[in-house]
mmCIF file of C-alpha atoms in Angstrom:
data_model
loop_
_atom_site.group_PDB
_atom_site.id
_atom_site.type_symbol
_atom_site.label_atom_id
_atom_site.label_comp_id
_atom_site.label_asym_id
_atom_site.label_seq_id
_atom_site.Cartn_x
_atom_site.Cartn_y
_atom_site.Cartn_z
ATOM 1 C CA UNK A 139 -66.766 -46.871 86.511
ATOM 2 C CA UNK A 140 -66.362 -50.177 84.845
ATOM 3 C CA UNK A 141 -67.013 -48.579 81.445
ATOM 4 C CA UNK A 142 -64.538 -45.777 82.177
ATOM 5 C CA UNK A 143 -61.941 -48.318 83.192
ATOM 6 C CA UNK A 144 -62.416 -50.256 79.973
ATOM 7 C CA UNK A 145 -62.190 -47.041 77.900
ATOM 8 C CA UNK A 146 -59.153 -45.870 79.871
ATOM 9 C CA UNK A 147 -57.388 -49.163 79.245
ATOM 10 C CA UNK A 148 -58.068 -48.835 75.491
ATOM 11 C CA UNK A 149 -57.313 -45.087 75.204
ATOM 12 C CA UNK A 150 -54.174 -44.999 77.401
ATOM 13 C CA UNK A 151 -51.997 -47.070 75.024
ATOM 14 C CA UNK A 152 -53.258 -45.024 72.101
ATOM 15 C CA UNK A 153 -52.381 -41.809 73.910
ATOM 16 C CA UNK A 154 -48.959 -43.232 74.575
ATOM 17 C CA UNK A 155 -48.547 -44.135 70.906
ATOM 18 C CA UNK A 156 -49.825 -40.672 69.935
ATOM 19 C CA UNK A 157 -47.305 -39.011 72.216
ATOM 20 C CA UNK A 158 -44.556 -41.206 70.796
ATOM 21 C CA UNK A 159 -45.687 -40.419 67.258
ATOM 22 C CA UNK A 160 -45.799 -36.700 68.048
ATOM 23 C CA UNK A 161 -42.318 -36.908 69.487
ATOM 24 C CA UNK A 162 -41.077 -38.669 66.389
ATOM 25 C CA UNK A 163 -42.977 -36.144 64.249
ATOM 26 C CA UNK A 164 -41.260 -33.281 66.062
ATOM 27 C CA UNK A 165 -37.897 -34.930 65.481
ATOM 28 C CA UNK A 166 -38.679 -35.486 61.820
ATOM 29 C CA UNK A 167 -39.899 -31.890 61.456
ATOM 30 C CA UNK A 168 -36.660 -30.709 63.046
ATOM 31 C CA UNK A 169 -34.721 -32.809 60.555
ATOM 32 C CA UNK A 170 -36.950 -31.538 57.736
ATOM 33 C CA UNK A 171 -36.390 -27.929 58.758
ATOM 34 C CA UNK A 172 -32.649 -28.552 58.909
ATOM 35 C CA UNK A 173 -32.723 -30.131 55.460
ATOM 36 C CA UNK A 174 -34.809 -27.244 54.171
ATOM 37 C CA UNK A 175 -32.266 -24.819 55.609
ATOM 38 C CA UNK A 176 -29.458 -26.788 54.021
ATOM 39 C CA UNK A 177 -31.368 -26.878 50.714
ATOM 40 C CA UNK A 178 -31.897 -23.107 50.871
ATOM 41 C CA UNK A 179 -28.205 -22.605 51.549
ATOM 42 C CA UNK A 180 -27.354 -24.839 48.583
ATOM 43 C CA UNK A 181 -29.867 -23.017 46.373
ATOM 44 C CA UNK A 182 -28.439 -19.660 47.452
ATOM 45 C CA UNK A 183 -24.934 -20.916 46.754
ATOM 46 C CA UNK A 184 -26.086 -22.264 43.366
ATOM 47 C CA UNK A 185 -27.671 -18.902 42.516
ATOM 48 C CA UNK A 186 -24.420 -17.161 43.459
ATOM 49 C CA UNK A 187 -22.425 -19.595 41.365
ATOM 50 C CA UNK A 188 -24.778 -19.109 38.416
ATOM 51 C CA UNK A 189 -24.435 -15.337 38.730
ATOM 52 C CA UNK A 190 -20.646 -15.704 38.917
ATOM 53 C CA UNK A 191 -20.749 -18.034 35.907
ATOM 54 C CA UNK A 192 -22.797 -15.544 33.890
ATOM 55 C CA UNK A 193 -20.414 -12.763 34.891
ATOM 56 C CA UNK A 194 -17.374 -14.857 33.988
ATOM 57 C CA UNK A 195 -19.004 -15.837 30.685
ATOM 58 C CA UNK A 196 -19.598 -12.196 29.808
ATOM 59 C CA UNK A 197 -16.039 -11.396 30.835
ATOM 60 C CA UNK A 198 -14.794 -14.279 28.672
ATOM 61 C CA UNK A 199 -16.721 -12.966 25.667
ATOM 62 C CA UNK A 200 -15.351 -9.478 26.296
ATOM 63 C CA UNK A 201 -11.808 -10.831 26.513
ATOM 64 C CA UNK A 202 -12.326 -12.873 23.330
ATOM 65 C CA UNK A 203 -13.524 -9.741 21.530
ATOM 66 C CA UNK A 204 -10.535 -7.828 22.852
ATOM 67 C CA UNK A 205 -8.189 -10.628 21.759
ATOM 68 C CA UNK A 206 -9.749 -10.626 18.285
ATOM 69 C CA UNK A 207 -9.497 -6.843 18.084
ATOM 70 C CA UNK A 208 -5.884 -6.922 19.276
ATOM 71 C CA UNK A 209 -5.118 -9.607 16.687
ATOM 72 C CA UNK A 210 -6.573 -7.460 13.926
ATOM 73 C CA UNK A 211 -4.696 -4.415 15.204
ATOM 74 C CA UNK A 212 -1.494 -6.450 15.336
ATOM 75 C CA UNK A 213 -2.049 -7.654 11.762
ATOM 76 C CA UNK A 214 -2.685 -4.098 10.572
ATOM 77 C CA UNK A 215 0.356 -2.886 12.488
ATOM 78 C CA UNK A 216 2.523 -5.567 10.860
ATOM 79 C CA UNK A 217 1.242 -4.548 7.425
ATOM 80 C CA UNK A 218 1.858 -0.891 8.249
ATOM 81 C CA UNK A 219 5.367 -1.635 9.511
ATOM 82 C CA UNK A 220 6.043 -3.709 6.400
ATOM 83 C CA UNK A 221 4.741 -0.914 4.185
ATOM 84 C CA UNK A 222 6.783 1.671 6.040
ATOM 85 C CA UNK A 223 9.814 -0.580 5.699
ATOM 86 C CA UNK A 224 9.274 -0.650 1.935
ATOM 87 C CA UNK A 225 8.747 3.105 1.930
ATOM 88 C CA UNK A 226 12.000 3.501 3.849
ATOM 89 C CA UNK A 227 13.850 1.536 1.183
ATOM 90 C CA UNK A 228 12.147 3.486 -1.589
ATOM 91 C CA UNK A 229 12.810 6.863 0.002
ATOM 92 C CA UNK A 230 16.418 5.870 0.722
ATOM 93 C CA UNK A 231 16.903 4.975 -2.941
ATOM 94 C CA UNK A 232 15.124 8.164 -4.015
ATOM 95 C CA UNK A 233 17.341 10.229 -1.725
ATOM 96 C CA UNK A 234 20.438 8.532 -3.128
ATOM 97 C CA UNK A 235 19.240 9.178 -6.698
ATOM 98 C CA UNK A 236 18.509 12.815 -5.896
ATOM 99 C CA UNK A 237 21.954 13.104 -4.357
ATOM 100 C CA UNK A 238 23.551 11.752 -7.534
ATOM 101 C CA UNK A 239 21.416 14.047 -9.697
ATOM 102 C CA UNK A 240 22.390 17.041 -7.564
ATOM 103 C CA UNK A 241 26.081 16.128 -7.725
ATOM 104 C CA UNK A 242 25.921 15.786 -11.532
ATOM 105 C CA UNK A 243 23.681 18.799 -12.050
ATOM 106 C CA UNK A 244 26.336 21.227 -13.361
ATOM 107 C CA UNK A 245 27.711 18.951 -16.059
ATOM 108 C CA UNK A 246 24.291 17.621 -17.099
ATOM 109 C CA UNK A 247 22.838 21.125 -17.486
ATOM 110 C CA UNK A 248 25.923 22.259 -19.406
ATOM 111 C CA UNK A 249 25.654 19.346 -21.855
ATOM 112 C CA UNK A 250 21.863 19.847 -22.064
ATOM 113 C CA UNK A 251 22.315 23.513 -23.003
ATOM 114 C CA UNK A 252 24.806 22.596 -25.724
ATOM 115 C CA UNK A 253 22.521 19.775 -26.871
ATOM 116 C CA UNK A 254 19.552 22.132 -27.272
ATOM 117 C CA UNK A 255 21.636 24.867 -28.895
ATOM 118 C CA UNK A 256 23.534 22.783 -31.461
ATOM 119 C CA UNK A 257 22.181 19.262 -31.950
ATOM 120 C CA UNK A 258 18.561 19.866 -32.915
ATOM 121 C CA UNK A 259 18.954 19.342 -36.694
ATOM 122 C CA UNK A 260 21.162 16.231 -36.431
ATOM 123 C CA UNK A 261 20.446 12.524 -36.321
ATOM 124 C CA UNK A 262 20.279 10.403 -33.212
ATOM 125 C CA UNK A 263 23.653 8.745 -33.835
ATOM 126 C CA UNK A 264 25.430 12.088 -34.299
ATOM 127 C CA UNK A 265 23.744 13.454 -31.172
ATOM 128 C CA UNK A 266 24.973 10.492 -29.147
ATOM 129 C CA UNK A 267 28.555 10.926 -30.419
ATOM 130 C CA UNK A 268 28.571 14.666 -29.735
ATOM 131 C CA UNK A 269 27.049 14.243 -26.268
ATOM 132 C CA UNK A 270 29.598 11.538 -25.425
ATOM 133 C CA UNK A 271 32.449 13.855 -26.514
ATOM 134 C CA UNK A 272 31.051 16.679 -24.389
ATOM 135 C CA UNK A 273 30.733 14.367 -21.390
ATOM 136 C CA UNK A 274 34.393 13.334 -21.812
ATOM 137 C CA UNK A 275 35.384 16.994 -22.071
ATOM 138 C CA UNK A 276 33.497 17.769 -18.844
ATOM 139 C CA UNK A 277 35.256 14.882 -17.111
ATOM 140 C CA UNK A 278 38.630 16.163 -18.342
ATOM 141 C CA UNK A 279 37.792 19.602 -16.922
ATOM 142 C CA UNK A 280 36.678 17.933 -13.649
ATOM 143 C CA UNK A 281 33.116 19.133 -14.104
ATOM 144 C CA UNK A 282 30.772 16.630 -12.390
ATOM 145 C CA UNK A 283 28.232 15.023 -14.691
ATOM 146 C CA UNK A 284 26.483 11.762 -15.526
ATOM 147 C CA UNK A 285 28.572 9.109 -17.276
ATOM 148 C CA UNK A 286 25.621 8.280 -19.559
ATOM 149 C CA UNK A 287 23.999 11.552 -20.546
ATOM 150 C CA UNK A 288 20.293 11.629 -21.375
ATOM 151 C CA UNK A 289 18.494 14.816 -22.347
ATOM 152 C CA UNK A 290 15.108 13.312 -21.509
ATOM 153 C CA UNK A 291 16.263 12.234 -18.057
ATOM 154 C CA UNK A 292 17.834 15.634 -17.347
ATOM 155 C CA UNK A 293 15.204 18.070 -18.654
ATOM 156 C CA UNK A 294 12.222 15.893 -19.485
ATOM 157 C CA UNK A 295 9.027 16.001 -17.455
ATOM 158 C CA UNK A 296 7.254 12.605 -17.363
ATOM 159 C CA UNK A 297 3.760 14.147 -17.270
ATOM 160 C CA UNK A 298 4.479 16.358 -20.270
ATOM 161 C CA UNK A 299 6.074 13.495 -22.181
ATOM 162 C CA UNK A 300 3.025 11.324 -21.480
ATOM 163 C CA UNK A 301 0.775 14.103 -22.799
ATOM 164 C CA UNK A 302 2.912 14.320 -25.942
ATOM 165 C CA UNK A 303 2.651 10.562 -26.466
ATOM 166 C CA UNK A 304 -1.115 10.712 -26.069
ATOM 167 C CA UNK A 305 -1.223 13.539 -28.621
ATOM 168 C CA UNK A 306 0.643 11.352 -31.155
ATOM 169 C CA UNK A 307 4.370 11.819 -30.495
ATOM 170 C CA UNK A 308 6.290 8.547 -31.070
ATOM 171 C CA UNK A 309 7.743 6.968 -27.927
ATOM 172 C CA UNK A 310 11.291 6.476 -29.224
ATOM 173 C CA UNK A 311 14.086 8.425 -27.530
ATOM 174 C CA UNK A 312 14.867 10.491 -30.631
ATOM 175 C CA UNK A 313 11.314 11.834 -30.880
ATOM 176 C CA UNK A 314 11.103 12.483 -27.146
ATOM 177 C CA UNK A 315 14.439 14.334 -27.251
ATOM 178 C CA UNK A 316 13.054 16.473 -30.079
ATOM 179 C CA UNK A 317 10.057 17.311 -27.925
ATOM 180 C CA UNK A 318 12.293 18.239 -24.989
ATOM 181 C CA UNK A 319 14.433 20.429 -27.273
ATOM 182 C CA UNK A 320 11.379 22.262 -28.579
ATOM 183 C CA UNK A 321 9.875 22.637 -25.099
ATOM 184 C CA UNK A 322 13.099 24.147 -23.717
ATOM 185 C CA UNK A 323 14.039 26.362 -26.659
ATOM 186 C CA UNK A 324 13.791 30.141 -26.404
ATOM 187 C CA UNK A 325 10.954 30.439 -28.935
ATOM 188 C CA UNK A 326 8.854 27.833 -27.140
ATOM 189 C CA UNK A 327 9.640 29.433 -23.758
ATOM 190 C CA UNK A 328 8.301 32.783 -24.940
ATOM 191 C CA UNK A 329 5.084 31.164 -26.119
ATOM 192 C CA UNK A 330 4.601 29.046 -22.989
ATOM 193 C CA UNK A 331 2.187 31.585 -21.644
ATOM 194 C CA UNK A 332 -0.492 30.140 -23.953
ATOM 195 C CA UNK A 333 -2.634 27.190 -23.004
ATOM 196 C CA UNK A 334 -1.034 23.787 -22.323
ATOM 197 C CA UNK A 335 -3.002 22.115 -25.130
ATOM 198 C CA UNK A 336 -1.555 24.485 -27.734
ATOM 199 C CA UNK A 337 1.936 23.884 -26.326
ATOM 200 C CA UNK A 338 1.499 20.131 -26.605
ATOM 201 C CA UNK A 339 0.286 20.403 -30.212
ATOM 202 C CA UNK A 340 3.193 22.683 -31.158
ATOM 203 C CA UNK A 341 5.747 20.405 -29.523
ATOM 204 C CA UNK A 342 4.345 17.306 -31.221
ATOM 205 C CA UNK A 343 4.108 18.984 -34.638
ATOM 206 C CA UNK A 344 7.644 20.373 -34.487
ATOM 207 C CA UNK A 345 9.060 17.091 -33.219
ATOM 208 C CA UNK A 346 7.299 15.136 -35.979
ATOM 209 C CA UNK A 347 8.517 17.648 -38.563
ATOM 210 C CA UNK A 348 12.079 17.214 -37.332
ATOM 211 C CA UNK A 349 11.749 13.432 -37.537
ATOM 212 C CA UNK A 350 10.298 13.635 -41.054
ATOM 213 C CA UNK A 351 13.084 16.008 -42.145
ATOM 214 C CA UNK A 352 15.728 13.644 -40.821
ATOM 215 C CA UNK A 353 14.064 10.706 -42.574
ATOM 216 C CA UNK A 354 13.951 12.670 -45.840
ATOM 217 C CA UNK A 355 17.626 13.596 -45.541
ATOM 218 C CA UNK A 356 18.559 9.972 -44.914
ATOM 219 C CA UNK A 357 16.386 8.834 -47.832
ATOM 220 C CA UNK A 358 18.003 11.399 -50.168
ATOM 221 C CA UNK A 359 21.462 10.216 -49.096
ATOM 222 C CA UNK A 360 20.454 6.615 -49.773
ATOM 223 C CA UNK A 361 19.040 7.526 -53.203
ATOM 224 C CA UNK A 362 22.189 9.478 -54.089
ATOM 225 C CA UNK A 363 24.347 6.549 -52.998
ATOM 226 C CA UNK A 364 22.274 4.142 -55.104
ATOM 227 C CA UNK A 365 22.475 6.447 -58.125
ATOM 228 C CA UNK A 366 26.230 6.749 -57.709
ATOM 229 C CA UNK A 367 26.589 2.979 -57.466
ATOM 230 C CA UNK A 368 24.360 2.386 -60.521
ATOM 231 C CA UNK A 369 26.191 5.043 -62.506
ATOM 232 C CA UNK A 370 29.557 3.580 -61.598
ATOM 233 C CA UNK A 371 28.353 0.127 -62.625
ATOM 234 C CA UNK A 372 27.101 1.453 -65.936
ATOM 235 C CA UNK A 373 30.438 3.165 -66.647
ATOM 236 C CA UNK A 374 32.291 -0.013 -65.852
ATOM 237 C CA UNK A 375 30.033 -2.021 -68.164
ATOM 238 C CA UNK A 376 30.466 0.495 -70.968
ATOM 239 C CA UNK A 377 34.246 0.419 -70.614
#
């Protein structure tokens, strides 16, 4: 009994301390569980925020791509609008020019027909004088026509004229007018069923021949004038 009493006196305080420690342990475990629950809630919230952040980041990249694409589309649209604006101006001018050409068509074709029929053998200066007289006559008869007549502008075809130039036809207006005269004459019209290359060669050859003939005529006139002057001088000296 004495031994039991001594053991009981030693063990009883330890049991009391153990119970107190267990109580404190339970309290601390409760606090730990609460903190763990709070930590889990924070981790869950963090995971949700990270998912939202990733989603928002993807959305931001998508919006940036859309903004970049819209910017490029806007730039292309501005260029297109600018180009269409230029085309509007060009087509407006072209329509106005076509309107003037249509209004002057009767007089221009009338002068062109006379030009082809009568002025082929003559020089450029005489052609200009005759065409100017015909234009004045058309104006006096109230026939609409261009104030500055041009056979090339009225009947010439730019593609054909370019082909003639490539084939060797000089680019001056006199030579081009000769080509237009030959291309629109009755003889050339009847032979236009042949190939285009033959037509180009014929036009160039005839136009060059006309130019050479005119040059020869002018040269002969100059030689005759010089001979007359020399002869007159000689007569004066002799007298």
